[in-house]
mmCIF file of C-alpha atoms and ligand atoms in Angstrom:
data_model
loop_
_atom_site.group_PDB
_atom_site.id
_atom_site.type_symbol
_atom_site.label_atom_id
_atom_site.label_comp_id
_atom_site.label_asym_id
_atom_site.label_seq_id
_atom_site.Cartn_x
_atom_site.Cartn_y
_atom_site.Cartn_z
ATOM 1 C CA UNK A 96 -104.730 44.664 -72.772
ATOM 2 C CA UNK A 97 -105.612 48.318 -72.382
ATOM 3 C CA UNK A 98 -109.083 49.774 -72.001
ATOM 4 C CA UNK A 99 -109.554 52.391 -74.660
ATOM 5 C CA UNK A 100 -110.607 55.853 -73.416
ATOM 6 C CA UNK A 101 -113.288 57.097 -75.776
ATOM 7 C CA UNK A 102 -112.606 60.830 -76.154
ATOM 8 C CA UNK A 103 -115.316 61.210 -78.773
ATOM 9 C CA UNK A 104 -118.007 59.926 -76.426
ATOM 10 C CA UNK A 105 -116.706 61.904 -73.403
ATOM 11 C CA UNK A 106 -116.378 65.099 -75.419
ATOM 12 C CA UNK A 107 -119.962 64.620 -76.685
ATOM 13 C CA UNK A 108 -121.139 64.307 -73.086
ATOM 14 C CA UNK A 109 -119.417 67.581 -72.165
ATOM 15 C CA UNK A 110 -120.811 69.384 -75.216
ATOM 16 C CA UNK A 111 -124.300 68.147 -74.286
ATOM 17 C CA UNK A 112 -123.853 69.451 -70.729
ATOM 18 C CA UNK A 113 -122.688 72.824 -72.043
ATOM 19 C CA UNK A 114 -125.638 72.882 -74.493
ATOM 20 C CA UNK A 115 -128.089 72.246 -71.655
ATOM 21 C CA UNK A 116 -126.619 74.976 -69.443
ATOM 22 C CA UNK A 117 -126.434 77.358 -72.433
ATOM 23 C CA UNK A 118 -130.158 76.819 -73.074
ATOM 24 C CA UNK A 119 -130.949 77.414 -69.392
ATOM 25 C CA UNK A 120 -129.023 80.690 -69.482
ATOM 26 C CA UNK A 121 -130.899 81.733 -72.613
ATOM 27 C CA UNK A 122 -134.121 81.293 -70.638
ATOM 28 C CA UNK A 123 -132.747 83.931 -68.243
ATOM 29 C CA UNK A 124 -132.034 86.212 -71.174
ATOM 30 C CA UNK A 125 -128.288 85.564 -71.271
ATOM 31 C CA UNK A 126 -126.820 84.616 -74.689
ATOM 32 C CA UNK A 127 -123.248 83.364 -74.884
ATOM 33 C CA UNK A 128 -121.035 84.783 -77.629
ATOM 34 C CA UNK A 129 -117.487 83.767 -78.719
ATOM 35 C CA UNK A 130 -115.455 85.950 -81.059
ATOM 36 C CA UNK A 131 -113.107 83.869 -83.248
ATOM 37 C CA UNK A 132 -110.270 85.644 -84.982
ATOM 38 C CA UNK A 133 -108.126 84.058 -87.703
ATOM 39 C CA UNK A 134 -105.287 86.003 -89.409
ATOM 40 C CA UNK A 135 -104.268 84.648 -92.800
ATOM 41 C CA UNK A 136 -105.357 81.290 -94.180
ATOM 42 C CA UNK A 137 -103.198 78.579 -92.841
ATOM 43 C CA UNK A 138 -105.143 75.481 -93.931
ATOM 44 C CA UNK A 139 -104.830 73.635 -90.561
ATOM 45 C CA UNK A 140 -106.017 76.737 -88.720
ATOM 46 C CA UNK A 141 -108.977 77.024 -91.094
ATOM 47 C CA UNK A 142 -110.001 73.415 -90.200
ATOM 48 C CA UNK A 143 -109.601 74.075 -86.436
ATOM 49 C CA UNK A 144 -111.561 77.335 -86.624
ATOM 50 C CA UNK A 145 -114.309 75.648 -88.631
ATOM 51 C CA UNK A 146 -114.577 72.907 -86.017
ATOM 52 C CA UNK A 147 -114.789 75.492 -83.212
ATOM 53 C CA UNK A 148 -117.578 77.343 -84.973
ATOM 54 C CA UNK A 149 -119.434 74.066 -85.583
ATOM 55 C CA UNK A 150 -119.175 73.213 -81.838
ATOM 56 C CA UNK A 151 -120.529 76.659 -81.024
ATOM 57 C CA UNK A 152 -123.527 76.084 -83.311
ATOM 58 C CA UNK A 153 -124.111 72.720 -81.627
ATOM 59 C CA UNK A 154 -124.017 74.029 -78.093
ATOM 60 C CA UNK A 155 -126.058 77.148 -78.824
ATOM 61 C CA UNK A 156 -123.196 79.564 -78.393
ATOM 62 C CA UNK A 157 -123.216 82.396 -80.839
ATOM 63 C CA UNK A 158 -119.946 82.719 -82.761
ATOM 64 C CA UNK A 159 -118.724 85.912 -84.362
ATOM 65 C CA UNK A 160 -116.108 85.293 -87.017
ATOM 66 C CA UNK A 161 -113.275 87.659 -87.940
ATOM 67 C CA UNK A 162 -111.247 86.413 -90.879
ATOM 68 C CA UNK A 163 -108.391 88.922 -91.384
ATOM 69 C CA UNK A 164 -105.902 88.962 -94.268
ATOM 70 C CA UNK A 165 -102.314 87.783 -93.758
ATOM 71 C CA UNK A 166 -101.060 91.415 -94.096
ATOM 72 C CA UNK A 167 -103.075 92.629 -91.032
ATOM 73 C CA UNK A 168 -100.752 94.630 -88.833
ATOM 74 C CA UNK A 169 -100.292 93.959 -85.130
ATOM 75 C CA UNK A 170 -101.832 97.340 -84.435
ATOM 76 C CA UNK A 171 -104.954 96.515 -86.408
ATOM 77 C CA UNK A 172 -105.361 93.216 -84.654
ATOM 78 C CA UNK A 173 -104.860 94.838 -81.209
ATOM 79 C CA UNK A 174 -107.460 97.430 -82.158
ATOM 80 C CA UNK A 175 -110.012 94.721 -82.953
ATOM 81 C CA UNK A 176 -109.197 92.872 -79.713
ATOM 82 C CA UNK A 177 -109.575 96.077 -77.768
ATOM 83 C CA UNK A 178 -113.072 96.643 -79.274
ATOM 84 C CA UNK A 179 -114.072 93.103 -78.474
ATOM 85 C CA UNK A 180 -112.722 93.483 -74.889
ATOM 86 C CA UNK A 181 -115.090 96.455 -74.425
ATOM 87 C CA UNK A 182 -118.091 94.859 -76.155
ATOM 88 C CA UNK A 183 -120.299 93.527 -73.302
ATOM 89 C CA UNK A 184 -122.125 91.204 -75.758
ATOM 90 C CA UNK A 185 -118.890 89.200 -76.375
ATOM 91 C CA UNK A 186 -118.064 86.760 -73.613
ATOM 92 C CA UNK A 187 -114.979 85.049 -75.039
ATOM 93 C CA UNK A 188 -112.197 85.971 -77.495
ATOM 94 C CA UNK A 189 -110.163 83.316 -79.324
ATOM 95 C CA UNK A 190 -107.257 84.299 -81.549
ATOM 96 C CA UNK A 191 -106.255 81.209 -83.529
ATOM 97 C CA UNK A 192 -102.500 80.492 -83.392
ATOM 98 C CA UNK A 193 -100.060 80.539 -85.030
ATOM 99 C CA UNK A 194 -100.123 84.177 -86.151
ATOM 100 C CA UNK A 195 -98.130 85.476 -89.125
ATOM 101 C CA UNK A 196 -94.441 86.078 -88.235
ATOM 102 C CA UNK A 197 -94.798 89.922 -88.187
ATOM 103 C CA UNK A 198 -97.235 89.754 -85.266
ATOM 104 C CA UNK A 199 -96.001 89.097 -81.727
ATOM 105 C CA UNK A 200 -98.131 86.339 -80.214
ATOM 106 C CA UNK A 201 -97.242 87.212 -76.620
ATOM 107 C CA UNK A 202 -98.341 90.843 -77.125
ATOM 108 C CA UNK A 203 -101.631 89.707 -78.676
ATOM 109 C CA UNK A 204 -102.373 87.211 -75.886
ATOM 110 C CA UNK A 205 -101.595 89.839 -73.189
ATOM 111 C CA UNK A 206 -104.021 92.224 -74.797
ATOM 112 C CA UNK A 207 -107.011 89.879 -74.525
ATOM 113 C CA UNK A 208 -109.036 90.738 -71.436
ATOM 114 C CA UNK A 209 -108.273 88.068 -68.819
ATOM 115 C CA UNK A 210 -112.056 87.834 -68.250
ATOM 116 C CA UNK A 211 -112.514 86.743 -71.876
ATOM 117 C CA UNK A 212 -109.435 84.539 -72.226
ATOM 118 C CA UNK A 213 -111.270 81.292 -73.107
ATOM 119 C CA UNK A 214 -108.000 79.703 -74.416
ATOM 120 C CA UNK A 215 -106.443 80.123 -70.939
ATOM 121 C CA UNK A 216 -103.238 81.529 -72.475
ATOM 122 C CA UNK A 217 -103.152 84.961 -70.709
ATOM 123 C CA UNK A 218 -100.432 85.269 -68.022
ATOM 124 C CA UNK A 219 -103.178 85.981 -65.491
ATOM 125 C CA UNK A 220 -104.924 82.678 -66.321
ATOM 126 C CA UNK A 221 -101.621 80.828 -66.169
ATOM 127 C CA UNK A 222 -100.801 82.499 -62.835
ATOM 128 C CA UNK A 223 -104.188 81.696 -61.392
ATOM 129 C CA UNK A 224 -103.781 78.043 -62.269
ATOM 130 C CA UNK A 225 -100.393 77.884 -60.571
ATOM 131 C CA UNK A 226 -101.659 79.358 -57.298
ATOM 132 C CA UNK A 227 -104.990 77.472 -57.244
ATOM 133 C CA UNK A 228 -107.375 80.339 -58.049
ATOM 134 C CA UNK A 229 -110.474 80.036 -60.270
ATOM 135 C CA UNK A 230 -109.659 80.985 -63.817
ATOM 136 C CA UNK A 231 -109.609 79.739 -67.413
ATOM 137 C CA UNK A 232 -107.714 76.480 -68.032
ATOM 138 C CA UNK A 233 -105.824 75.691 -71.194
ATOM 139 C CA UNK A 234 -108.334 73.441 -73.085
ATOM 140 C CA UNK A 235 -106.209 70.383 -73.976
ATOM 141 C CA UNK A 236 -104.805 69.653 -70.497
ATOM 142 C CA UNK A 237 -108.195 70.466 -68.909
ATOM 143 C CA UNK A 238 -109.729 67.979 -71.370
ATOM 144 C CA UNK A 239 -107.171 65.297 -70.288
ATOM 145 C CA UNK A 240 -108.206 65.750 -66.607
ATOM 146 C CA UNK A 241 -111.817 65.222 -67.682
ATOM 147 C CA UNK A 242 -110.857 62.035 -69.617
ATOM 148 C CA UNK A 243 -109.207 60.679 -66.463
ATOM 149 C CA UNK A 244 -111.960 61.651 -64.075
ATOM 150 C CA UNK A 245 -114.796 60.451 -66.302
ATOM 151 C CA UNK A 246 -112.950 57.093 -66.704
ATOM 152 C CA UNK A 247 -112.787 56.819 -62.915
ATOM 153 C CA UNK A 248 -108.946 56.948 -62.945
ATOM 154 C CA UNK A 249 -107.587 58.219 -59.681
ATOM 155 C CA UNK A 250 -104.867 60.893 -59.879
ATOM 156 C CA UNK A 251 -104.208 61.469 -56.192
ATOM 157 C CA UNK A 252 -100.919 59.973 -55.037
ATOM 158 C CA UNK A 253 -100.133 58.635 -58.519
ATOM 159 C CA UNK A 254 -96.779 58.968 -60.294
ATOM 160 C CA UNK A 255 -97.568 61.254 -63.193
ATOM 161 C CA UNK A 256 -94.995 61.802 -65.921
ATOM 162 C CA UNK A 257 -95.552 64.544 -68.528
ATOM 163 C CA UNK A 258 -93.311 64.457 -71.567
ATOM 164 C CA UNK A 259 -93.165 67.939 -73.087
ATOM 165 C CA UNK A 260 -92.994 71.425 -71.479
ATOM 166 C CA UNK A 261 -94.959 73.684 -73.863
ATOM 167 C CA UNK A 262 -96.958 76.596 -72.498
ATOM 168 C CA UNK A 263 -100.134 75.203 -74.051
ATOM 169 C CA UNK A 264 -99.908 71.573 -72.959
ATOM 170 C CA UNK A 265 -96.959 70.364 -70.894
ATOM 171 C CA UNK A 266 -96.690 73.079 -68.243
ATOM 172 C CA UNK A 267 -100.459 73.499 -67.545
ATOM 173 C CA UNK A 268 -100.833 69.678 -67.658
ATOM 174 C CA UNK A 269 -98.253 69.377 -64.858
ATOM 175 C CA UNK A 270 -99.941 72.090 -62.806
ATOM 176 C CA UNK A 271 -103.358 70.416 -63.202
ATOM 177 C CA UNK A 272 -102.071 66.963 -62.225
ATOM 178 C CA UNK A 273 -100.372 68.594 -59.193
ATOM 179 C CA UNK A 274 -103.669 70.321 -58.299
ATOM 180 C CA UNK A 275 -105.285 66.841 -58.344
ATOM 181 C CA UNK A 276 -102.581 65.659 -55.856
ATOM 182 C CA UNK A 277 -100.547 63.656 -58.363
ATOM 183 C CA UNK A 278 -96.774 63.367 -57.922
ATOM 184 C CA UNK A 279 -95.608 65.063 -61.099
ATOM 185 C CA UNK A 280 -92.405 64.828 -63.123
ATOM 186 C CA UNK A 281 -91.986 66.945 -66.285
ATOM 187 C CA UNK A 282 -89.587 65.537 -68.938
ATOM 188 C CA UNK A 283 -88.314 67.292 -72.038
ATOM 189 C CA UNK A 284 -85.695 67.105 -74.780
ATOM 190 C CA UNK A 285 -82.773 67.515 -72.374
ATOM 191 C CA UNK A 286 -84.002 64.906 -69.901
ATOM 192 C CA UNK A 287 -81.485 62.206 -69.180
ATOM 193 C CA UNK A 288 -82.729 58.576 -68.878
ATOM 194 C CA UNK A 289 -86.216 59.478 -70.193
ATOM 195 C CA UNK A 290 -87.179 55.826 -70.576
ATOM 196 C CA UNK A 291 -86.410 55.028 -66.977
ATOM 197 C CA UNK A 292 -88.505 57.969 -65.696
ATOM 198 C CA UNK A 293 -91.424 57.114 -67.997
ATOM 199 C CA UNK A 294 -91.408 53.520 -66.809
ATOM 200 C CA UNK A 295 -92.140 54.795 -63.263
ATOM 201 C CA UNK A 296 -95.342 56.443 -64.398
ATOM 202 C CA UNK A 297 -98.801 55.319 -63.333
ATOM 203 C CA UNK A 298 -100.121 58.067 -65.632
ATOM 204 C CA UNK A 299 -97.974 58.954 -68.690
ATOM 205 C CA UNK A 300 -98.879 61.986 -70.788
ATOM 206 C CA UNK A 301 -97.016 62.111 -74.116
ATOM 207 C CA UNK A 302 -96.842 65.586 -75.679
ATOM 208 C CA UNK A 303 -93.500 65.190 -77.377
ATOM 209 C CA UNK A 304 -94.322 66.022 -80.968
ATOM 210 C CA UNK A 305 -92.582 62.965 -82.455
ATOM 211 C CA UNK A 306 -94.698 60.327 -84.223
ATOM 212 C CA UNK A 307 -94.885 56.976 -82.447
ATOM 213 C CA UNK A 308 -91.824 57.725 -80.270
ATOM 214 C CA UNK A 309 -93.345 56.196 -77.099
ATOM 215 C CA UNK A 310 -93.312 52.425 -77.539
ATOM 216 C CA UNK A 311 -93.825 49.722 -74.913
ATOM 217 C CA UNK A 312 -90.241 50.105 -73.620
ATOM 218 C CA UNK A 313 -91.359 53.410 -72.057
ATOM 219 C CA UNK A 314 -94.456 52.070 -70.387
ATOM 220 C CA UNK A 315 -95.017 50.269 -67.028
ATOM 221 C CA UNK A 316 -97.469 47.360 -67.031
ATOM 222 C CA UNK A 317 -101.076 48.662 -66.538
ATOM 223 C CA UNK A 318 -100.068 52.366 -66.818
ATOM 224 C CA UNK A 319 -102.551 54.939 -68.096
ATOM 225 C CA UNK A 320 -101.169 56.281 -71.363
ATOM 226 C CA UNK A 321 -102.482 59.637 -72.738
ATOM 227 C CA UNK A 322 -101.436 60.568 -76.226
ATOM 228 C CA UNK A 323 -101.521 64.276 -77.113
ATOM 229 C CA UNK A 324 -99.711 63.994 -80.458
ATOM 230 C CA UNK A 325 -101.344 64.281 -83.849
ATOM 231 C CA UNK A 326 -99.285 63.433 -86.963
ATOM 232 C CA UNK A 327 -99.781 61.977 -90.399
ATOM 233 C CA UNK A 328 -97.794 58.806 -91.058
ATOM 234 C CA UNK A 329 -96.282 57.732 -94.379
ATOM 235 C CA UNK A 330 -99.736 56.509 -95.584
ATOM 236 C CA UNK A 331 -101.393 59.799 -94.675
ATOM 237 C CA UNK A 332 -103.079 58.115 -91.670
ATOM 238 C CA UNK A 333 -103.324 59.938 -88.360
ATOM 239 C CA UNK A 334 -101.055 58.703 -85.545
ATOM 240 C CA UNK A 335 -99.909 60.067 -82.190
ATOM 241 C CA UNK A 336 -96.755 60.351 -80.173
ATOM 242 C CA UNK A 337 -97.473 56.836 -78.854
ATOM 243 C CA UNK A 338 -96.842 53.679 -80.827
ATOM 244 C CA UNK A 339 -100.362 52.433 -80.169
ATOM 245 C CA UNK A 340 -99.937 48.868 -81.363
ATOM 246 C CA UNK A 341 -96.784 48.374 -79.227
ATOM 247 C CA UNK A 342 -98.302 49.973 -76.095
ATOM 248 C CA UNK A 343 -101.866 48.656 -76.221
ATOM 249 C CA UNK A 344 -101.078 45.108 -74.936
ATOM 250 C CA UNK A 345 -99.361 46.337 -71.745
ATOM 251 C CA UNK A 346 -101.135 49.611 -70.827
ATOM 252 C CA UNK A 347 -104.110 49.674 -68.452
ATOM 253 C CA UNK A 348 -105.780 52.510 -70.285
ATOM 254 C CA UNK A 349 -104.870 54.219 -73.564
ATOM 255 C CA UNK A 350 -106.247 57.140 -75.644
ATOM 256 C CA UNK A 351 -106.437 56.494 -79.395
ATOM 257 C CA UNK A 352 -105.505 58.939 -82.193
ATOM 258 C CA UNK A 353 -107.882 60.084 -83.553
ATOM 259 C CA UNK A 354 -110.739 60.005 -81.062
ATOM 260 C CA UNK A 355 -108.812 60.436 -77.831
ATOM 261 C CA UNK A 356 -107.531 63.827 -76.606
ATOM 262 C CA UNK A 357 -108.302 65.701 -79.864
ATOM 263 C CA UNK A 358 -112.066 66.076 -79.487
ATOM 264 C CA UNK A 359 -111.713 67.115 -75.839
ATOM 265 C CA UNK A 360 -109.919 70.392 -76.689
ATOM 266 C CA UNK A 361 -113.000 71.911 -78.403
ATOM 267 C CA UNK A 362 -115.395 70.553 -75.791
ATOM 268 C CA UNK A 363 -113.370 72.311 -73.098
ATOM 269 C CA UNK A 364 -113.334 75.525 -75.140
ATOM 270 C CA UNK A 365 -117.130 75.401 -75.165
ATOM 271 C CA UNK A 366 -117.068 74.860 -71.398
ATOM 272 C CA UNK A 367 -114.694 77.862 -70.958
ATOM 273 C CA UNK A 368 -117.132 80.054 -72.989
ATOM 274 C CA UNK A 369 -119.911 78.969 -70.597
ATOM 275 C CA UNK A 370 -117.645 79.741 -67.607
ATOM 276 C CA UNK A 371 -116.846 83.171 -69.068
ATOM 277 C CA UNK A 372 -120.568 84.011 -69.397
ATOM 278 C CA UNK A 373 -121.276 82.713 -65.875
ATOM 279 C CA UNK A 374 -118.443 84.756 -64.330
ATOM 280 C CA UNK A 375 -119.309 87.952 -66.262
ATOM 281 C CA UNK A 376 -122.917 87.589 -65.005
ATOM 282 C CA UNK A 377 -121.794 87.159 -61.420
ATOM 283 C CA UNK A 378 -122.552 83.395 -61.253
HETATM 284 N N1 GUN B 546 -103.525 76.621 -82.348
HETATM 285 C C1 GUN B 546 -103.367 75.297 -82.063
HETATM 286 N N2 GUN B 546 -104.068 74.973 -80.915
HETATM 287 C C2 GUN B 546 -104.678 76.112 -80.520
HETATM 288 C C3 GUN B 546 -105.574 76.424 -79.461
HETATM 289 O O1 GUN B 546 -105.866 75.596 -78.593
HETATM 290 N N3 GUN B 546 -106.012 77.719 -79.378
HETATM 291 C C4 GUN B 546 -105.619 78.642 -80.319
HETATM 292 N N4 GUN B 546 -106.131 79.888 -80.180
HETATM 293 N N5 GUN B 546 -104.838 78.387 -81.343
HETATM 294 C C5 GUN B 546 -104.369 77.114 -81.437
#
C-alpha cells in the first residue's frame, strides 16, 4: 500500500518559508513585487491567476495585476512587458498562458527579461537548467523535486521515467531528475513498449494528459508514482493521469489529485519571486 505524498502540506511549508524570508527582506527595505498579466478571460486562467494573487497576498509579495482585453495586440502586450522589464520595482513578470491565437507565445516569452522570468520559460532559463547554471526553474517540475526531497525519497541512481515531453513539464522534469543524478528515460506518444519501460521505473512521473491512463499494469511494486495530470471525470470530479485506485495498492508512494502536484506549482512560483528579488539585490 502506498504512502500518500501530501502536496498541500508540503506546499504550505514552502509558502511559509517564503513568507518568512519575504518579511526578513522587508526589514531590509526590500519589497518583492510580481506583475501578473492575463489577456482575455479564459475561465481556467482566471482561476489560476486568482490563486497566484492569493498566494502573493499570503506570502507578503506585492502583486500588480494587468487584465487586458482579448483584442490586445501583440505589440501592445510587448510594450507593457518592456515597461515592466525596465521598472526596477517589479521583480517578476508572469504572463498567463494560453494567449489568444493572434499573439505568438514564443515571442512574448522571449521578450520577458530573463532576470524576471519567474515562470522559467525563457530560453535562457531553459538553457541554464540544461547546463547546470543557477536560474529560474519551471514551477511544476521544480515542485515535484521538492515533493520527492521533502518525502526523503532518494533520486540518485534511481530509474526515473517521465511520460510526456512538454516544454513546461516533461523536458524540464527530465533535466531536473538528471541534475539529481537519476537515470532518466523520457517517453512520449511515439514511444514503443511504453508499459515495459514504465515498469522499470523506481520513480514514474506521469504527464501524459490522458485521464487515468496509467493503471497498475504500468507500475513496478513499490515505485514512486507522481501524477501531474488534472482532469474532470464523468461525475465532474477531479482525477489525474494515474488510475489512483488501481495503482495505490502496489506503489510505494503516490501523489493524489487534487492535493499532490497541483499546489506545488504556485508555491514554487512564490519561491521564484523570492529568488528573483534576491538575485536582483545581489544576494
Ligand atoms: N498556464 C498553465 N500553466 C501555466 C504556468 O505555469 N504559467 C503560466 N504563465 N501560464 C500557465
